[in-house]
Amino acid sequence: MGTSKIRLVAVDMDGTLLNRERKITQYTQNVIRRAVSQGVVFAPATGRAVNALPQELKDMEEIRYGIFSNGATIYDLKEKKALYQKSFDEDILKNIY
């Protein structure tokens, strides 16, 4: 296993990682696997919630972490738990509303 100076690659999903059919191509999956094999942590980043991660990405054992809800949640996909969550305070939401 080689090493890379790059430690983390976080990639937006819609319009970047996913194609027009909202699928991840086999080629892209292979690139992710190659990067991970070289020591890079790969994380999809999206405005979507955790449960909206496409099945193809859920099935990739190489992907452990994801950045969801526009950065408000960092999630460990293997442990199925949030590592970080930040939401608005209830008083702020009341003022916004």
PDB file of C-alpha atoms in Angstrom:
ATOM      1  CA  MET A   1       0.000   0.000   0.000  1.00  0.00           C
ATOM      2  CA  GLY A   2       1.375   3.361  -1.019  1.00  0.00           C
ATOM      3  CA  THR A   3       0.973   6.617   0.824  1.00  0.00           C
ATOM      4  CA  SER A   4      -0.273   9.929  -0.436  1.00  0.00           C
ATOM      5  CA  LYS A   5       0.287  13.484   0.722  1.00  0.00           C
ATOM      6  CA  ILE A   6      -3.446  13.913   0.284  1.00  0.00           C
ATOM      7  CA  ARG A   7      -5.214  12.678   3.417  1.00  0.00           C
ATOM      8  CA  LEU A   8      -8.858  13.492   2.722  1.00  0.00           C
ATOM      9  CA  VAL A   9     -10.963  13.954  -0.395  1.00  0.00           C
ATOM     10  CA  ALA A  10     -14.462  15.312   0.229  1.00  0.00           C
ATOM     11  CA  VAL A  11     -16.565  15.538  -2.930  1.00  0.00           C
ATOM     12  CA  ASP A  12     -19.962  17.091  -3.523  1.00  0.00           C
ATOM     13  CA  MET A  13     -22.414  14.491  -4.787  1.00  0.00           C
ATOM     14  CA  ASP A  14     -24.976  16.126  -7.053  1.00  0.00           C
ATOM     15  CA  GLY A  15     -23.443  17.317 -10.303  1.00  0.00           C
ATOM     16  CA  THR A  16     -19.948  16.224  -9.283  1.00  0.00           C
ATOM     17  CA  LEU A  17     -19.653  12.686  -7.915  1.00  0.00           C
ATOM     18  CA  LEU A  18     -22.952  11.500  -9.386  1.00  0.00           C
ATOM     19  CA  ASN A  19     -23.778  11.574 -13.082  1.00  0.00           C
ATOM     20  CA  ARG A  20     -26.949  12.992 -14.648  1.00  0.00           C
ATOM     21  CA  GLU A  21     -28.848   9.835 -13.698  1.00  0.00           C
ATOM     22  CA  ARG A  22     -27.741  10.425 -10.087  1.00  0.00           C
ATOM     23  CA  LYS A  23     -25.585   7.301 -10.205  1.00  0.00           C
ATOM     24  CA  ILE A  24     -21.913   6.786  -9.484  1.00  0.00           C
ATOM     25  CA  THR A  25     -20.129   5.190 -12.409  1.00  0.00           C
ATOM     26  CA  GLN A  26     -17.970   2.090 -12.119  1.00  0.00           C
ATOM     27  CA  TYR A  27     -14.997   4.177 -13.227  1.00  0.00           C
ATOM     28  CA  THR A  28     -15.550   6.641 -10.375  1.00  0.00           C
ATOM     29  CA  GLN A  29     -15.945   3.794  -7.888  1.00  0.00           C
ATOM     30  CA  ASN A  30     -12.621   2.383  -9.071  1.00  0.00           C
ATOM     31  CA  VAL A  31     -10.925   5.774  -8.664  1.00  0.00           C
ATOM     32  CA  ILE A  32     -12.264   6.020  -5.097  1.00  0.00           C
ATOM     33  CA  ARG A  33     -11.014   2.499  -4.313  1.00  0.00           C
ATOM     34  CA  ARG A  34      -7.576   3.336  -5.694  1.00  0.00           C
ATOM     35  CA  ALA A  35      -7.350   6.534  -3.643  1.00  0.00           C
ATOM     36  CA  VAL A  36      -8.434   4.729  -0.467  1.00  0.00           C
ATOM     37  CA  SER A  37      -5.872   1.974  -1.104  1.00  0.00           C
ATOM     38  CA  GLN A  38      -3.229   4.727  -1.098  1.00  0.00           C
ATOM     39  CA  GLY A  39      -4.294   5.961   2.343  1.00  0.00           C
ATOM     40  CA  VAL A  40      -6.761   8.677   1.347  1.00  0.00           C
ATOM     41  CA  VAL A  41      -9.997   9.039   3.314  1.00  0.00           C
ATOM     42  CA  PHE A  42     -12.845   9.595   0.853  1.00  0.00           C
ATOM     43  CA  ALA A  43     -16.007  11.327   2.062  1.00  0.00           C
ATOM     44  CA  PRO A  44     -19.087  12.269   0.075  1.00  0.00           C
ATOM     45  CA  ALA A  45     -20.232  15.788   0.973  1.00  0.00           C
ATOM     46  CA  THR A  46     -23.791  16.882   0.398  1.00  0.00           C
ATOM     47  CA  GLY A  47     -26.699  18.996   1.473  1.00  0.00           C
ATOM     48  CA  ARG A  48     -28.680  15.779   1.743  1.00  0.00           C
ATOM     49  CA  ALA A  49     -29.457  14.001   4.999  1.00  0.00           C
ATOM     50  CA  VAL A  50     -27.610  10.782   5.873  1.00  0.00           C
ATOM     51  CA  ASN A  51     -30.526   8.572   4.841  1.00  0.00           C
ATOM     52  CA  ALA A  52     -30.462  10.062   1.324  1.00  0.00           C
ATOM     53  CA  LEU A  53     -27.020   8.663   0.496  1.00  0.00           C
ATOM     54  CA  PRO A  54     -27.328   6.635  -2.740  1.00  0.00           C
ATOM     55  CA  GLN A  55     -27.182   2.869  -2.309  1.00  0.00           C
ATOM     56  CA  GLU A  56     -24.091   2.575  -4.520  1.00  0.00           C
ATOM     57  CA  LEU A  57     -22.172   4.688  -2.031  1.00  0.00           C
ATOM     58  CA  LYS A  58     -23.620   2.864   0.975  1.00  0.00           C
ATOM     59  CA  ASP A  59     -22.422  -0.397  -0.566  1.00  0.00           C
ATOM     60  CA  MET A  60     -18.833   0.792  -0.996  1.00  0.00           C
ATOM     61  CA  GLU A  61     -16.877  -0.590   1.954  1.00  0.00           C
ATOM     62  CA  GLU A  62     -14.126   1.933   1.253  1.00  0.00           C
ATOM     63  CA  ILE A  63     -16.353   4.855   2.261  1.00  0.00           C
ATOM     64  CA  ARG A  64     -16.506   5.209   6.018  1.00  0.00           C
ATOM     65  CA  TYR A  65     -17.366   8.868   6.605  1.00  0.00           C
ATOM     66  CA  GLY A  66     -19.769  11.338   5.042  1.00  0.00           C
ATOM     67  CA  ILE A  67     -20.453  15.042   5.399  1.00  0.00           C
ATOM     68  CA  PHE A  68     -24.196  15.670   5.344  1.00  0.00           C
ATOM     69  CA  SER A  69     -26.748  18.456   5.723  1.00  0.00           C
ATOM     70  CA  ASN A  70     -24.344  21.047   4.271  1.00  0.00           C
ATOM     71  CA  GLY A  71     -21.746  20.247   6.929  1.00  0.00           C
ATOM     72  CA  ALA A  72     -24.115  20.125   9.905  1.00  0.00           C
ATOM     73  CA  THR A  73     -23.509  16.369  10.326  1.00  0.00           C
ATOM     74  CA  ILE A  74     -20.356  14.292  10.056  1.00  0.00           C
ATOM     75  CA  TYR A  75     -21.381  10.651  10.055  1.00  0.00           C
ATOM     76  CA  ASP A  76     -19.539   7.347  10.508  1.00  0.00           C
ATOM     77  CA  LEU A  77     -21.249   5.072   7.993  1.00  0.00           C
ATOM     78  CA  LYS A  78     -19.732   1.876   9.422  1.00  0.00           C
ATOM     79  CA  GLU A  79     -20.592   2.576  13.062  1.00  0.00           C
ATOM     80  CA  LYS A  80     -23.886   4.184  12.019  1.00  0.00           C
ATOM     81  CA  LYS A  81     -23.452   7.171  14.301  1.00  0.00           C
ATOM     82  CA  ALA A  82     -22.974  10.893  14.094  1.00  0.00           C
ATOM     83  CA  LEU A  83     -19.493  12.088  14.998  1.00  0.00           C
ATOM     84  CA  TYR A  84     -20.549  15.732  14.843  1.00  0.00           C
ATOM     85  CA  GLN A  85     -23.901  17.495  14.662  1.00  0.00           C
ATOM     86  CA  LYS A  86     -24.704  21.147  14.787  1.00  0.00           C
ATOM     87  CA  SER A  87     -28.228  22.466  14.624  1.00  0.00           C
ATOM     88  CA  PHE A  88     -29.859  25.802  15.272  1.00  0.00           C
ATOM     89  CA  ASP A  89     -30.777  26.691  18.808  1.00  0.00           C
ATOM     90  CA  GLU A  90     -34.533  26.571  19.368  1.00  0.00           C
ATOM     91  CA  ASP A  91     -34.688  30.296  20.236  1.00  0.00           C
ATOM     92  CA  ILE A  92     -32.953  31.204  16.979  1.00  0.00           C
ATOM     93  CA  LEU A  93     -35.429  29.103  15.013  1.00  0.00           C
ATOM     94  CA  LYS A  94     -38.342  30.824  16.727  1.00  0.00           C
ATOM     95  CA  ASN A  95     -36.901  34.229  15.783  1.00  0.00           C
ATOM     96  CA  ILE A  96     -36.368  33.132  12.180  1.00  0.00           C
ATOM     97  CA  TYR A  97     -39.870  31.752  11.963  1.00  0.00           C
TER      98      TYR A  97
END
